[in-house]
Amino acid sequence: MNSTQKRIARRDFLTSIGRAVGSSAMLKTMAAMGIGTSLASCGSSSAAPGMPGSPNPPPAIPSPRPGDWPTNVGVGKSVVILGGGIAGMTTALEMTMLGYNCTILEATPVAGGRNRTIRAGDVINETDSSQTCLFDFDSDLYFNVGAARIPHHHEFLLGYCREFSIPLEIFTNFNSGALMHSATSFNGQPQTARQVQADTRGNIARLLALAVNQNALDQELSANDKANILQMLRSFGDLSGNFDYPGSERAGFPGQQNTGSRQRGESLTPLQFQEIISETFWQQRQDFPHSLNQQSTMLQPVGGMDQIARAFENRIAADIVYEAVVTEIRKITDGARVIYQDRVGTSMTIDVDYCICTIPASVLRNIPNDFASAHQSAINNFNYAAAGKIAFQSRRFWEQDHNIYGGISWTTQDITQMWYPNAGFGRANGIVVGAYMFGSNASNFANQTPQQRINSAIAQGNNLHSEYGNEVARGISVSWPKVPFQLGAWGTSDPGILLTADDNIFFAGEHLSILQGWQEGAILSAYHAIDLVVSRDIP
Ligand code: PHE
C-alpha cells in the first residue's frame, strides 16, 4: 500500500469502529493513532442509560465532552434545537463552535427552562393560575423555583460558570442549628439538627462500645483492634470515660434553639434513642447530606440560579427564537422539519439536517410527530417527579432569633422542608422557602390553589417556628407539573431508546441522563446528543 491507500484504509477502519460503537470511541481511537483532534479525555461521569442503584447499571463508558469533536465538523449543516433550557443552550453553544448552524426554538419569552429565578414583579403561570411576585426589589430577595443547588463535582456546569465568570457562593445543605421535626416524635417538638446528630452518634457509639466490651466482636477484632475502636468510638460519640452516653455538649445547651434562657455548662438530656430509631424520618434526614450529590461543598450562583441561564443566553441570543411554540415534528429526506407558531401566532416551518429535541417527554407526547413507535412509546410512558416549592418574604427571624444561617429544616409534614437563604446574612429581610416536596405530597400541593398552598404552608411552618405565621408574607409557589412547557419537575424513567437517534431527530434534556433532576445531567445529555450527530458527520 502506498501512503494514500494506507490513509484510506485506516479511515475506513475508523469509520467502521465509529458505526459500531459510536463516535467518541472512534475519536479516542483516532487520537491514540495520532490522527485528528485533541485526545478525548475519560470523563468520570457517564451519560449512559440506567439510573443510579438500578439492578443492571450500564457499563462504565466515558461520556463524550467538548474537545472530543473535530473542529468544523458541522460546517454547512443546520440544526434546530427544541427548547432553550440548559440542555438546549449547551447544545447550541457547543455545536455552533463545531460549525453547525443552530436555531433554538424556545416556547417562552425567556431561556433557561427549569433554571429560573423569581424576583419582584415576575409572574408564575400555571395551567390554571397566575401569580405575581410581591417581594421587595432587592438583589437578595429572589426565589430559585427550579434548580437551586450545585454539587461541587458537577464539573461541566461548574466549568461553564468559570468560563462565564459567574460568581459562586456556598449553599448549605446541613446546618447544625436548623431543625428536624416529626409530628409523631418528641411530642411534635422540633429538635435542633445538632442534638439529633449528637444523640444519634452518641447512642450508636455507646452500643457498639458495649458490644466490643462484652467481647461480642472478638471474631472480627484483635485485642489491639478493640482498643483502637473503643478509642475511636469515644471520640465518634463523645462518650464518657466508661463508654456511656450521658449527653454531649455537641447537642448544645438548654434553650439554645430559642432566644434567651441559655444555660451554658448544663447539658441537655439526650433524646430518647428509641424514638430516633422508631421512625425512618430521623435517619433519612440525617443521611440526606451524605449522598454523593448532596455532599458539601454545595454551591449556588450569587444573586440567583438564573445567572447561569443569562450567561448562556448572552452567548447565543442571536440563535434563539422566543415564544416559538412547536406544533409538529416531522421527518423529511435526510433531515427534519419543525413547524411552530411564532409570537404573533403565524405558523412557521423550518427544515434542517438535524433536530435535537429537549422538550420534556411530558410535553412532547402531545406534539404531533413522525417518531418511530419505540421512541413514541418511551415518550408516552416517561414519568416525572411532581416537585413544587413555595417561598415567602420575611424578617430574618431565623437568624435574629434562632441563630440559623442558611441550610434546611426538615419536617414529616407535607411541606417536607424549609430552606433559609444562604446569602444576605445579617440583612433585615430574606426569602425563606417554606416547602419543597417531591412525593405524593407534591401532587396534593399541585391540586391546591396558590392561596391554599400559602395557608397550608403557614399552618405547617408554625409547627417548626411558632411565630412563622406572624412573620412571613407575600407567598408565591410553583408546582412544576402545572407549568406550561414543563409539565413536570424532572424525569424519573429509564432513558432507554431515547438515547438513540430516530432518523435525523435526537433527544436531550436532564431526563435523558444519569443525573436526572440536575443541570449537570442536562449538559451530559447535550454532549451525548452532539456526539451522535457528530458521528454522522465525521468524513
Ligand atoms: N437536584 C434537585 C435537588 O437537589 C432534585 C433532585 C432531588 C434530584 C433528589 C435527584 C434527587 O433538590
PDB file of C-alpha atoms in Angstrom, residues 148-330:
ATOM      1  CA  ALA A 148     -31.207  25.705  43.346  1.00  0.00           C
ATOM      2  CA  ARG A 149     -28.001  23.911  44.277  1.00  0.00           C
ATOM      3  CA  ILE A 150     -24.901  22.641  42.516  1.00  0.00           C
ATOM      4  CA  PRO A 151     -22.760  19.762  43.803  1.00  0.00           C
ATOM      5  CA  HIS A 152     -19.043  20.531  43.770  1.00  0.00           C
ATOM      6  CA  HIS A 153     -18.324  17.610  41.431  1.00  0.00           C
ATOM      7  CA  HIS A 154     -20.737  18.689  38.681  1.00  0.00           C
ATOM      8  CA  GLU A 155     -17.679  19.667  36.741  1.00  0.00           C
ATOM      9  CA  PHE A 156     -19.190  20.605  33.389  1.00  0.00           C
ATOM     10  CA  LEU A 157     -21.726  23.012  34.852  1.00  0.00           C
ATOM     11  CA  LEU A 158     -19.090  24.476  37.136  1.00  0.00           C
ATOM     12  CA  GLY A 159     -16.756  24.688  34.145  1.00  0.00           C
ATOM     13  CA  TYR A 160     -19.280  26.870  32.331  1.00  0.00           C
ATOM     14  CA  CYS A 161     -19.642  29.010  35.483  1.00  0.00           C
ATOM     15  CA  ARG A 162     -15.878  29.505  35.411  1.00  0.00           C
ATOM     16  CA  GLU A 163     -15.845  30.228  31.691  1.00  0.00           C
ATOM     17  CA  PHE A 164     -18.706  32.722  32.071  1.00  0.00           C
ATOM     18  CA  SER A 165     -17.198  34.307  35.225  1.00  0.00           C
ATOM     19  CA  ILE A 166     -20.296  33.616  37.309  1.00  0.00           C
ATOM     20  CA  PRO A 167     -19.553  34.234  40.998  1.00  0.00           C
ATOM     21  CA  LEU A 168     -20.477  31.288  43.209  1.00  0.00           C
ATOM     22  CA  GLU A 169     -21.084  31.017  46.930  1.00  0.00           C
ATOM     23  CA  ILE A 170     -21.785  28.195  49.331  1.00  0.00           C
ATOM     24  CA  PHE A 171     -25.171  26.560  49.505  1.00  0.00           C
ATOM     25  CA  THR A 172     -25.625  24.898  52.883  1.00  0.00           C
ATOM     26  CA  ASN A 173     -27.425  21.569  52.907  1.00  0.00           C
ATOM     27  CA  PHE A 174     -26.675  20.696  56.513  1.00  0.00           C
ATOM     28  CA  ASN A 175     -26.922  23.277  59.258  1.00  0.00           C
ATOM     29  CA  SER A 176     -26.462  22.097  62.857  1.00  0.00           C
ATOM     30  CA  GLY A 177     -28.644  24.957  64.038  1.00  0.00           C
ATOM     31  CA  ALA A 178     -31.600  24.108  61.800  1.00  0.00           C
ATOM     32  CA  LEU A 179     -34.476  21.904  62.933  1.00  0.00           C
ATOM     33  CA  MET A 180     -35.831  18.416  62.499  1.00  0.00           C
ATOM     34  CA  HIS A 181     -39.476  17.949  63.280  1.00  0.00           C
ATOM     35  CA  SER A 182     -41.670  14.900  63.321  1.00  0.00           C
ATOM     36  CA  ALA A 183     -45.331  15.292  64.104  1.00  0.00           C
ATOM     37  CA  THR A 184     -45.213  11.906  65.849  1.00  0.00           C
ATOM     38  CA  SER A 185     -41.971  12.007  67.824  1.00  0.00           C
ATOM     39  CA  PHE A 186     -40.947  14.011  70.892  1.00  0.00           C
ATOM     40  CA  ASN A 187     -44.499  15.310  71.333  1.00  0.00           C
ATOM     41  CA  GLY A 188     -44.228  17.081  67.985  1.00  0.00           C
ATOM     42  CA  GLN A 189     -41.489  19.360  69.301  1.00  0.00           C
ATOM     43  CA  PRO A 190     -38.852  20.301  66.731  1.00  0.00           C
ATOM     44  CA  GLN A 191     -35.298  19.342  67.680  1.00  0.00           C
ATOM     45  CA  THR A 192     -32.090  21.005  66.599  1.00  0.00           C
ATOM     46  CA  ALA A 193     -30.125  19.082  63.985  1.00  0.00           C
ATOM     47  CA  ARG A 194     -27.104  19.349  66.292  1.00  0.00           C
ATOM     48  CA  GLN A 195     -28.895  17.454  69.039  1.00  0.00           C
ATOM     49  CA  VAL A 196     -30.344  14.802  66.754  1.00  0.00           C
ATOM     50  CA  GLN A 197     -26.923  14.214  65.289  1.00  0.00           C
ATOM     51  CA  ALA A 198     -25.035  14.247  68.594  1.00  0.00           C
ATOM     52  CA  ASP A 199     -27.504  11.892  70.261  1.00  0.00           C
ATOM     53  CA  THR A 200     -27.615   9.522  67.290  1.00  0.00           C
ATOM     54  CA  ARG A 201     -23.846   9.279  67.133  1.00  0.00           C
ATOM     55  CA  GLY A 202     -23.602   9.036  70.919  1.00  0.00           C
ATOM     56  CA  ASN A 203     -26.018   6.134  71.088  1.00  0.00           C
ATOM     57  CA  ILE A 204     -24.553   4.242  68.144  1.00  0.00           C
ATOM     58  CA  ALA A 205     -21.098   4.627  69.666  1.00  0.00           C
ATOM     59  CA  ARG A 206     -22.339   3.574  73.105  1.00  0.00           C
ATOM     60  CA  LEU A 207     -23.997   0.427  71.767  1.00  0.00           C
ATOM     61  CA  LEU A 208     -21.046  -0.581  69.644  1.00  0.00           C
ATOM     62  CA  ALA A 209     -18.659   0.024  72.553  1.00  0.00           C
ATOM     63  CA  LEU A 210     -20.882  -2.156  74.701  1.00  0.00           C
ATOM     64  CA  ALA A 211     -20.700  -4.947  72.141  1.00  0.00           C
ATOM     65  CA  VAL A 212     -16.923  -4.631  71.969  1.00  0.00           C
ATOM     66  CA  ASN A 213     -16.569  -4.581  75.741  1.00  0.00           C
ATOM     67  CA  GLN A 214     -18.827  -7.621  76.087  1.00  0.00           C
ATOM     68  CA  ASN A 215     -16.486  -9.412  73.660  1.00  0.00           C
ATOM     69  CA  ALA A 216     -19.291  -9.849  71.136  1.00  0.00           C
ATOM     70  CA  LEU A 217     -16.993  -8.913  68.269  1.00  0.00           C
ATOM     71  CA  ASP A 218     -13.954 -10.946  69.217  1.00  0.00           C
ATOM     72  CA  GLN A 219     -14.287 -12.906  65.977  1.00  0.00           C
ATOM     73  CA  GLU A 220     -13.657  -9.732  63.972  1.00  0.00           C
ATOM     74  CA  LEU A 221     -11.359  -7.792  66.231  1.00  0.00           C
ATOM     75  CA  SER A 222      -7.955  -8.432  67.734  1.00  0.00           C
ATOM     76  CA  ALA A 223      -7.192  -7.078  71.216  1.00  0.00           C
ATOM     77  CA  ASN A 224      -5.368  -4.240  69.562  1.00  0.00           C
ATOM     78  CA  ASP A 225      -8.297  -3.517  67.214  1.00  0.00           C
ATOM     79  CA  LYS A 226     -10.608  -3.449  70.209  1.00  0.00           C
ATOM     80  CA  ALA A 227      -8.508  -0.878  71.980  1.00  0.00           C
ATOM     81  CA  ASN A 228      -8.345   1.219  68.827  1.00  0.00           C
ATOM     82  CA  ILE A 229     -12.011   1.043  68.028  1.00  0.00           C
ATOM     83  CA  LEU A 230     -13.001   1.912  71.574  1.00  0.00           C
ATOM     84  CA  GLN A 231     -10.857   4.985  71.312  1.00  0.00           C
ATOM     85  CA  MET A 232     -12.476   5.848  68.002  1.00  0.00           C
ATOM     86  CA  LEU A 233     -15.983   5.313  69.393  1.00  0.00           C
ATOM     87  CA  ARG A 234     -15.314   7.520  72.375  1.00  0.00           C
ATOM     88  CA  SER A 235     -14.495  10.360  70.055  1.00  0.00           C
ATOM     89  CA  PHE A 236     -17.172   9.477  67.451  1.00  0.00           C
ATOM     90  CA  GLY A 237     -19.930   9.639  70.030  1.00  0.00           C
ATOM     91  CA  ASP A 238     -18.350  11.935  72.636  1.00  0.00           C
ATOM     92  CA  LEU A 239     -18.696   9.119  75.172  1.00  0.00           C
ATOM     93  CA  SER A 240     -17.825   9.335  78.845  1.00  0.00           C
ATOM     94  CA  GLY A 241     -14.864   7.537  80.458  1.00  0.00           C
ATOM     95  CA  ASN A 242     -16.859   4.346  80.917  1.00  0.00           C
ATOM     96  CA  PHE A 243     -18.220   4.443  77.358  1.00  0.00           C
ATOM     97  CA  ASP A 244     -21.596   5.724  78.395  1.00  0.00           C
ATOM     98  CA  TYR A 245     -23.506   8.460  76.608  1.00  0.00           C
ATOM     99  CA  PRO A 246     -24.909  10.830  79.217  1.00  0.00           C
ATOM    100  CA  GLY A 247     -25.378  13.547  76.588  1.00  0.00           C
ATOM    101  CA  SER A 248     -22.890  15.808  74.914  1.00  0.00           C
ATOM    102  CA  GLU A 249     -22.083  19.454  74.667  1.00  0.00           C
ATOM    103  CA  ARG A 250     -22.267  18.870  70.880  1.00  0.00           C
ATOM    104  CA  ALA A 251     -26.048  18.869  71.300  1.00  0.00           C
ATOM    105  CA  GLY A 252     -25.942  22.454  72.568  1.00  0.00           C
ATOM    106  CA  PHE A 253     -27.301  23.894  75.760  1.00  0.00           C
ATOM    107  CA  PRO A 254     -30.845  24.056  77.102  1.00  0.00           C
ATOM    108  CA  GLY A 255     -32.787  26.837  75.466  1.00  0.00           C
ATOM    109  CA  GLN A 256     -30.281  27.342  72.707  1.00  0.00           C
ATOM    110  CA  GLN A 257     -32.835  26.737  69.996  1.00  0.00           C
ATOM    111  CA  ASN A 258     -34.862  29.659  71.308  1.00  0.00           C
ATOM    112  CA  THR A 259     -33.974  33.135  72.456  1.00  0.00           C
ATOM    113  CA  GLY A 260     -32.645  33.644  75.975  1.00  0.00           C
ATOM    114  CA  SER A 261     -32.592  31.192  78.869  1.00  0.00           C
ATOM    115  CA  ARG A 262     -29.274  29.818  77.757  1.00  0.00           C
ATOM    116  CA  GLN A 263     -27.586  27.833  80.485  1.00  0.00           C
ATOM    117  CA  ARG A 264     -24.042  27.096  79.473  1.00  0.00           C
ATOM    118  CA  GLY A 265     -22.465  24.326  81.438  1.00  0.00           C
ATOM    119  CA  GLU A 266     -25.652  22.386  81.885  1.00  0.00           C
ATOM    120  CA  SER A 267     -26.105  19.614  79.345  1.00  0.00           C
ATOM    121  CA  LEU A 268     -29.269  18.659  77.585  1.00  0.00           C
ATOM    122  CA  THR A 269     -30.939  15.401  78.402  1.00  0.00           C
ATOM    123  CA  PRO A 270     -30.337  13.167  75.373  1.00  0.00           C
ATOM    124  CA  LEU A 271     -33.293  12.453  73.125  1.00  0.00           C
ATOM    125  CA  GLN A 272     -34.823   9.036  73.651  1.00  0.00           C
ATOM    126  CA  PHE A 273     -32.914   6.821  71.239  1.00  0.00           C
ATOM    127  CA  GLN A 274     -35.968   4.555  70.867  1.00  0.00           C
ATOM    128  CA  GLU A 275     -37.821   7.475  69.329  1.00  0.00           C
ATOM    129  CA  ILE A 276     -34.997   8.252  66.910  1.00  0.00           C
ATOM    130  CA  ILE A 277     -34.840   4.682  65.662  1.00  0.00           C
ATOM    131  CA  SER A 278     -38.573   4.115  65.598  1.00  0.00           C
ATOM    132  CA  GLU A 279     -39.176   6.471  62.700  1.00  0.00           C
ATOM    133  CA  THR A 280     -37.222   6.400  59.427  1.00  0.00           C
ATOM    134  CA  PHE A 281     -37.575  10.176  59.164  1.00  0.00           C
ATOM    135  CA  TRP A 282     -34.779  10.790  61.645  1.00  0.00           C
ATOM    136  CA  GLN A 283     -32.379   8.571  59.792  1.00  0.00           C
ATOM    137  CA  GLN A 284     -33.327   9.695  56.270  1.00  0.00           C
ATOM    138  CA  ARG A 285     -32.953  13.345  57.057  1.00  0.00           C
ATOM    139  CA  GLN A 286     -29.633  12.832  58.770  1.00  0.00           C
ATOM    140  CA  ASP A 287     -28.399  10.743  55.841  1.00  0.00           C
ATOM    141  CA  PHE A 288     -29.531  13.209  53.178  1.00  0.00           C
ATOM    142  CA  PRO A 289     -26.418  15.428  53.139  1.00  0.00           C
ATOM    143  CA  HIS A 290     -24.197  12.345  52.808  1.00  0.00           C
ATOM    144  CA  SER A 291     -25.457  11.243  49.405  1.00  0.00           C
ATOM    145  CA  LEU A 292     -22.983  11.932  46.628  1.00  0.00           C
ATOM    146  CA  ASN A 293     -24.995  14.693  45.010  1.00  0.00           C
ATOM    147  CA  GLN A 294     -25.844  16.453  48.264  1.00  0.00           C
ATOM    148  CA  GLN A 295     -22.457  16.420  49.973  1.00  0.00           C
ATOM    149  CA  SER A 296     -20.615  19.580  50.853  1.00  0.00           C
ATOM    150  CA  THR A 297     -19.455  21.674  49.235  1.00  0.00           C
ATOM    151  CA  MET A 298     -22.718  22.602  47.524  1.00  0.00           C
ATOM    152  CA  LEU A 299     -22.732  25.844  45.567  1.00  0.00           C
ATOM    153  CA  GLN A 300     -25.101  28.461  44.202  1.00  0.00           C
ATOM    154  CA  PRO A 301     -24.569  31.425  41.877  1.00  0.00           C
ATOM    155  CA  VAL A 302     -24.538  34.755  43.709  1.00  0.00           C
ATOM    156  CA  GLY A 303     -27.830  36.546  43.055  1.00  0.00           C
ATOM    157  CA  GLY A 304     -29.859  33.599  41.748  1.00  0.00           C
ATOM    158  CA  MET A 305     -29.505  30.420  39.703  1.00  0.00           C
ATOM    159  CA  ASP A 306     -30.626  32.202  36.550  1.00  0.00           C
ATOM    160  CA  GLN A 307     -27.256  33.927  36.339  1.00  0.00           C
ATOM    161  CA  ILE A 308     -26.260  30.714  34.586  1.00  0.00           C
ATOM    162  CA  ALA A 309     -29.162  30.833  32.153  1.00  0.00           C
ATOM    163  CA  ARG A 310     -28.477  34.508  31.392  1.00  0.00           C
ATOM    164  CA  ALA A 311     -24.801  33.816  30.735  1.00  0.00           C
ATOM    165  CA  PHE A 312     -25.587  31.033  28.267  1.00  0.00           C
ATOM    166  CA  GLU A 313     -28.275  33.166  26.687  1.00  0.00           C
ATOM    167  CA  ASN A 314     -25.942  36.133  26.225  1.00  0.00           C
ATOM    168  CA  ARG A 315     -23.628  33.991  24.164  1.00  0.00           C
ATOM    169  CA  ILE A 316     -26.231  32.507  21.854  1.00  0.00           C
ATOM    170  CA  ALA A 317     -29.093  35.032  21.910  1.00  0.00           C
ATOM    171  CA  ALA A 318     -28.904  35.573  18.154  1.00  0.00           C
ATOM    172  CA  ASP A 319     -29.810  31.930  17.587  1.00  0.00           C
ATOM    173  CA  ILE A 320     -32.863  31.828  19.883  1.00  0.00           C
ATOM    174  CA  VAL A 321     -36.394  32.304  18.586  1.00  0.00           C
ATOM    175  CA  TYR A 322     -38.533  33.155  21.630  1.00  0.00           C
ATOM    176  CA  GLU A 323     -42.218  32.387  22.067  1.00  0.00           C
ATOM    177  CA  ALA A 324     -41.920  29.789  19.334  1.00  0.00           C
ATOM    178  CA  VAL A 325     -44.347  27.006  20.192  1.00  0.00           C
ATOM    179  CA  VAL A 326     -43.604  23.760  18.380  1.00  0.00           C
ATOM    180  CA  THR A 327     -46.718  22.258  16.813  1.00  0.00           C
ATOM    181  CA  GLU A 328     -45.298  19.449  14.648  1.00  0.00           C
ATOM    182  CA  ILE A 329     -42.054  17.488  14.406  1.00  0.00           C
ATOM    183  CA  ARG A 330     -41.649  15.707  11.065  1.00  0.00           C
TER     184      ARG A 330
END
